[in-house]
Backbone as CSV, one residue per row, in Angstrom:
resi,resn,N_x,N_y,N_z,CA_x,CA_y,CA_z,C_x,C_y,C_z
1,MET,0.987,-1.057,0.057,-0.124,-0.062,0.018,1.108,1.246,0.056
2,GLU,0.553,2.316,-0.944,1.531,3.573,-0.861,1.268,4.094,0.176
3,PRO,2.062,5.023,1.089,1.635,6.012,1.972,0.473,7.026,2.083
4,SER,0.366,7.432,0.237,-0.793,8.262,0.466,-2.540,7.219,0.738
5,GLN,-2.263,6.194,0.518,-3.213,4.981,0.697,-3.302,4.901,2.211
6,ALA,-2.392,4.951,3.071,-2.461,4.505,4.277,-2.739,5.922,5.335
7,ALA,-2.980,6.870,4.613,-3.211,8.278,5.681,-4.737,8.184,5.707
8,GLY,-4.473,8.567,7.398,-5.566,8.082,8.188,-5.925,6.674,8.534
9,MET,-5.194,5.639,8.448,-5.505,4.338,8.772,-4.199,3.815,9.665
10,TRP,-4.735,2.769,10.754,-4.270,2.604,11.788,-3.578,0.969,11.413
11,LEU,-2.470,0.752,11.660,-2.364,-0.690,11.447,-1.911,-1.373,12.778
12,ARG,-3.040,-2.664,12.760,-2.950,-3.151,14.240,-1.633,-4.436,13.912
13,ARG,-0.802,-3.851,14.750,0.109,-5.244,15.124,0.371,-5.772,16.641
14,ASP,-0.813,-6.168,17.124,-0.947,-6.520,18.385,-1.177,-7.878,18.376
15,THR,-1.125,-8.828,17.169,-1.618,-10.165,16.989,-0.366,-10.541,16.057
16,GLY,-0.061,-12.136,16.474,0.756,-12.913,15.603,0.467,-13.122,14.312
17,GLU,1.136,-13.557,13.380,0.583,-14.211,11.833,-0.580,-14.364,12.087
18,ASP,-0.728,-15.642,13.143,-1.683,-16.413,12.780,-3.049,-15.681,13.555
19,GLY,-3.308,-14.566,14.111,-4.119,-13.812,14.371,-4.156,-13.868,16.057
20,SER,-3.551,-14.725,16.726,-3.374,-14.747,18.272,-2.912,-13.361,18.977
21,PRO,-3.250,-13.198,19.877,-2.788,-11.752,21.014,-1.441,-12.412,21.057
22,LEU,-0.374,-11.061,20.713,0.995,-11.637,21.426,1.118,-12.200,22.850
23,SER,2.215,-12.913,22.888,2.623,-13.782,23.939,2.994,-12.108,25.153
24,PRO,3.153,-12.482,26.489,3.864,-11.547,27.315,5.370,-11.154,26.910
25,GLY,6.455,-12.456,26.233,7.434,-12.199,25.871,7.325,-11.642,24.587
26,ALA,6.321,-11.795,23.681,6.710,-10.768,22.237,6.139,-9.586,22.405
27,LEU,5.271,-9.204,23.572,5.004,-7.891,23.895,6.583,-7.188,24.289
28,ASP,6.959,-7.835,25.401,8.254,-7.471,26.055,9.248,-7.329,25.020
29,GLU,9.300,-7.359,24.065,10.492,-7.524,22.775,10.073,-6.076,21.858
30,ILE,8.899,-5.777,22.352,8.388,-4.286,21.448,8.992,-3.245,22.290
31,ASP,9.653,-2.026,21.668,10.363,-0.981,22.166,9.293,-0.106,22.369
32,ALA,8.252,0.037,21.627,7.324,1.442,21.667,6.338,1.328,20.737
33,VAL,5.073,1.414,21.195,3.765,1.500,20.308,3.267,2.714,20.027
34,VAL,2.281,2.929,19.077,1.665,4.353,18.743,0.386,3.838,18.717
35,THR,-0.539,4.692,19.569,-1.771,4.576,19.526,-2.683,5.789,19.339
36,ALA,-4.214,5.767,19.285,-4.834,6.974,19.381,-5.454,7.016,20.816
37,ALA,-6.173,7.617,20.901,-6.826,7.616,22.325,-8.497,7.951,22.395
38,ARG,-9.347,7.807,23.206,-10.833,7.854,23.117,-10.700,9.650,23.717
39,VAL,-10.349,9.928,24.486,-10.519,11.393,25.085,-9.096,11.852,25.594
40,GLY,-8.475,12.837,25.828,-7.833,13.615,26.672,-8.176,14.769,27.461
41,ILE,-7.775,14.849,28.641,-8.307,15.696,29.954,-7.278,16.708,30.123
42,ALA,-7.305,17.941,29.750,-6.500,19.048,29.803,-5.955,19.100,31.367
43,THR,-6.647,19.438,32.342,-6.460,19.758,33.346,-5.519,18.684,34.211
44,THR,-5.803,17.448,33.818,-4.657,16.605,34.544,-3.743,15.829,33.697
45,GLY,-3.631,16.196,32.258,-2.908,15.613,31.450,-3.064,14.183,31.131
46,THR,-4.268,13.723,31.548,-4.701,12.403,31.126,-5.094,11.751,29.700
47,ILE,-4.827,10.572,29.218,-5.375,10.029,28.163,-6.084,8.904,28.366
48,VAL,-7.266,8.759,27.837,-8.377,7.727,28.106,-8.428,6.670,27.056
49,LEU,-7.907,5.635,27.105,-8.300,4.507,25.901,-9.510,3.604,26.106
50,ASP,-10.258,3.470,25.089,-11.464,2.381,25.252,-11.299,1.407,24.547
51,HIS,-9.825,1.022,23.930,-9.181,0.263,23.306,-10.156,-0.660,22.119
52,THR,-10.501,0.644,21.318,-11.113,0.407,19.923,-9.856,0.064,18.934
53,GLU,-10.241,-0.469,17.463,-8.887,-0.654,16.756,-8.037,0.103,16.681
54,ASP,-8.203,1.688,16.770,-6.540,2.462,16.421,-6.181,2.423,17.928
55,GLN,-6.575,1.733,19.307,-5.688,1.828,20.153,-5.293,0.306,20.558
56,GLY,-5.594,-0.577,20.224,-5.384,-2.218,20.631,-5.687,-2.515,21.563
57,ARG,-4.978,-3.837,22.194,-5.168,-4.376,23.365,-4.703,-3.402,24.471
58,ARG,-4.974,-3.720,25.830,-4.734,-3.508,26.839,-2.996,-3.488,27.311
59,ALA,-2.825,-4.774,26.983,-1.605,-5.206,26.939,-0.585,-4.464,26.118
60,LEU,-1.023,-4.240,25.180,-0.368,-3.687,24.224,0.286,-2.194,24.828
61,THR,-0.711,-1.583,25.410,-0.447,-0.350,25.539,0.240,-0.098,27.062
62,LEU,0.363,-1.081,27.714,1.217,-1.293,29.018,2.178,-2.078,29.131
63,VAL,2.594,-2.935,28.391,3.943,-3.872,28.350,5.165,-3.031,27.679
64,PRO,5.268,-2.309,26.450,6.320,-1.714,25.897,6.906,-0.338,26.827
65,ASP,8.253,-0.122,26.623,8.591,0.953,27.372,8.559,2.208,27.322
66,GLN,7.958,2.678,25.755,7.299,3.667,25.105,6.309,3.749,24.625
67,HIS,5.192,4.665,25.154,3.737,4.487,24.406,3.553,6.131,23.866
68,VAL,3.227,6.034,22.404,3.078,7.159,21.734,1.756,7.450,21.657
69,CYS,0.992,8.549,22.091,-0.263,8.257,21.877,-0.713,9.598,21.040
70,VAL,-1.473,9.574,20.000,-1.589,10.572,18.962,-3.645,10.778,19.043
71,ILE,-3.624,12.229,19.423,-4.968,12.413,19.797,-5.290,13.660,19.149
72,ARG,-6.479,13.701,18.405,-7.065,14.778,18.008,-7.265,16.064,19.106
73,ALA,-7.191,17.144,18.824,-7.427,18.428,19.554,-8.953,18.457,19.883
74,ASP,-9.789,17.710,18.901,-11.005,18.315,19.352,-11.616,16.934,20.487
75,GLN,-10.772,16.210,20.224,-10.894,15.042,21.694,-10.661,15.440,22.855
76,VAL,-9.597,16.670,23.256,-9.635,16.705,24.383,-10.358,17.839,25.167
77,VAL,-10.768,17.414,25.897,-11.842,18.047,27.058,-10.966,18.924,28.446
78,HIS,-11.902,19.411,29.188,-11.316,20.504,30.198,-11.141,19.573,31.488
79,ASP,-12.229,18.576,31.666,-12.189,17.984,33.334,-12.299,16.928,32.913
80,VAL,-12.313,16.185,34.247,-13.100,14.714,34.062,-14.184,14.216,33.942
81,PRO,-15.234,15.484,34.641,-16.758,14.754,34.179,-17.187,15.273,32.767
82,GLU,-16.024,15.940,32.063,-16.780,15.791,30.726,-16.065,14.650,29.905
83,ALA,-15.038,14.260,30.330,-14.241,12.909,29.771,-15.119,11.714,29.938
84,VAL,-15.831,11.895,31.440,-16.540,10.482,31.801,-17.954,10.529,30.866
85,ALA,-18.160,11.713,30.467,-19.525,11.882,29.804,-19.486,11.194,28.341
86,LEU,-18.516,11.215,27.909,-18.316,10.852,26.592,-17.795,9.299,26.370
87,LEU,-17.535,8.671,27.473,-17.099,7.163,27.569,-18.073,6.404,27.932
88,ASP,-17.913,5.052,27.522,-18.939,3.898,27.554,-18.712,3.163,28.564
89,PRO,-19.210,3.016,29.361,-18.569,2.191,30.356,-18.764,0.824,30.303
90,ALA,-19.226,0.187,29.408,-19.010,-1.413,28.945,-18.040,-1.368,28.323
91,ARG,-17.109,-0.506,27.762,-15.949,-0.644,27.443,-14.768,-0.921,28.261
92,PRO,-13.659,-1.746,28.099,-12.400,-1.607,28.849,-11.671,-0.087,28.863
93,LEU,-11.535,0.322,29.709,-10.978,1.768,29.988,-9.660,1.682,30.697
94,THR,-8.715,2.518,30.033,-7.188,2.670,30.581,-7.207,4.161,30.748
95,TRP,-6.819,4.835,32.143,-6.759,5.970,32.429,-4.665,5.831,32.237
96,ILE,-4.461,6.817,31.785,-2.901,7.266,31.722,-2.634,8.477,31.893
97,SER,-1.839,8.577,33.051,-1.658,10.047,33.291,-0.065,10.157,33.257
98,GLY,0.616,9.464,32.508,2.314,9.708,32.598,2.803,7.996,33.019
99,PRO,3.942,8.211,33.560,4.481,6.740,33.835,4.316,6.488,34.970
100,SER,3.739,5.359,35.475,3.598,5.086,37.176,4.668,5.075,37.925
101,ALA,4.257,5.416,39.145,5.553,5.631,40.403,5.310,4.982,41.533
102,THR,6.304,4.593,42.328,6.211,3.967,43.447,7.481,4.128,44.154
103,SER,7.188,4.093,45.277,8.713,4.253,46.269,8.605,2.896,47.390
104,ASP,9.935,2.376,47.572,9.958,1.211,48.184,9.856,1.881,50.032
105,ILE,9.861,1.007,50.952,10.057,1.567,52.181,10.925,2.362,52.611
106,GLU,12.107,2.576,51.689,13.074,3.405,51.987,12.891,4.461,51.314
107,LEU,11.865,4.619,50.505,11.352,6.006,50.093,12.021,6.166,48.788
108,ASP,12.758,5.154,48.059,13.350,5.462,46.490,12.271,5.274,45.675
109,ARG,12.188,6.307,44.898,11.141,6.340,43.834,11.531,5.556,42.497
110,VAL,10.620,4.775,41.984,11.355,4.296,40.952,9.733,4.570,39.707
111,GLU,10.305,5.100,38.406,9.087,5.370,37.406,8.604,4.213,36.937
112,GLY,7.618,3.886,36.438,7.724,2.754,35.016,7.522,1.461,35.472
113,VAL,6.890,1.429,36.790,6.895,-0.148,37.191,5.919,-1.111,36.486
114,HIS,4.674,0.084,36.135,3.445,-0.497,35.918,3.393,0.041,34.412
115,GLY,3.616,-0.274,33.320,3.092,0.372,32.167,4.376,0.856,31.618
116,PRO,4.297,1.867,30.625,5.505,2.448,29.835,6.289,3.168,30.755
117,ARG,7.663,3.268,30.542,8.364,4.546,31.362,8.123,5.704,30.954
118,VAL,7.705,5.893,29.588,7.859,7.168,28.617,6.552,7.233,27.784
119,LEU,5.582,8.165,28.416,4.638,8.564,27.609,4.661,9.666,26.471
120,ASP,4.293,9.954,25.414,4.693,10.728,24.783,3.030,11.155,24.076
121,VAL,2.529,12.258,24.249,1.286,12.521,23.848,1.415,13.674,22.518
122,VAL,1.014,13.278,21.607,0.972,14.166,20.138,-0.492,14.582,19.929
123,VAL,-0.798,16.089,20.050,-1.978,16.630,19.778,-1.962,17.395,18.523
124,VAL,-3.066,16.752,17.711,-2.736,17.319,16.116,-4.210,18.198,16.028
125,GLY,-4.109,19.063,15.413,-5.148,19.886,15.109,-5.789,19.549,14.076
């Protein structure tokens, strides 16, 4: 397919050649993923995925070290109540506000323990 034909299309790569979901080991070998999002929340810097075709399975967005999320400017709302009003509660929802962070008993902070270590959000007009 020519690049001009692929404009506006997403290529799904979260399954193996036989169509089965990628194994945890195969997901761990992926350096970065690019997805869309359902909605973005300006006041919290949160993106919400509802895992439609352009977003892939939840594991695809949580295992690789880098997640690049492309969201249209018209999908960004001001606050959480506005975002909730747009979401379908019957769909699986993943709310992401950057890399996870945790501290051990000695208060040594570690980022990216659960989910990608790097989250880049690209807002397109």
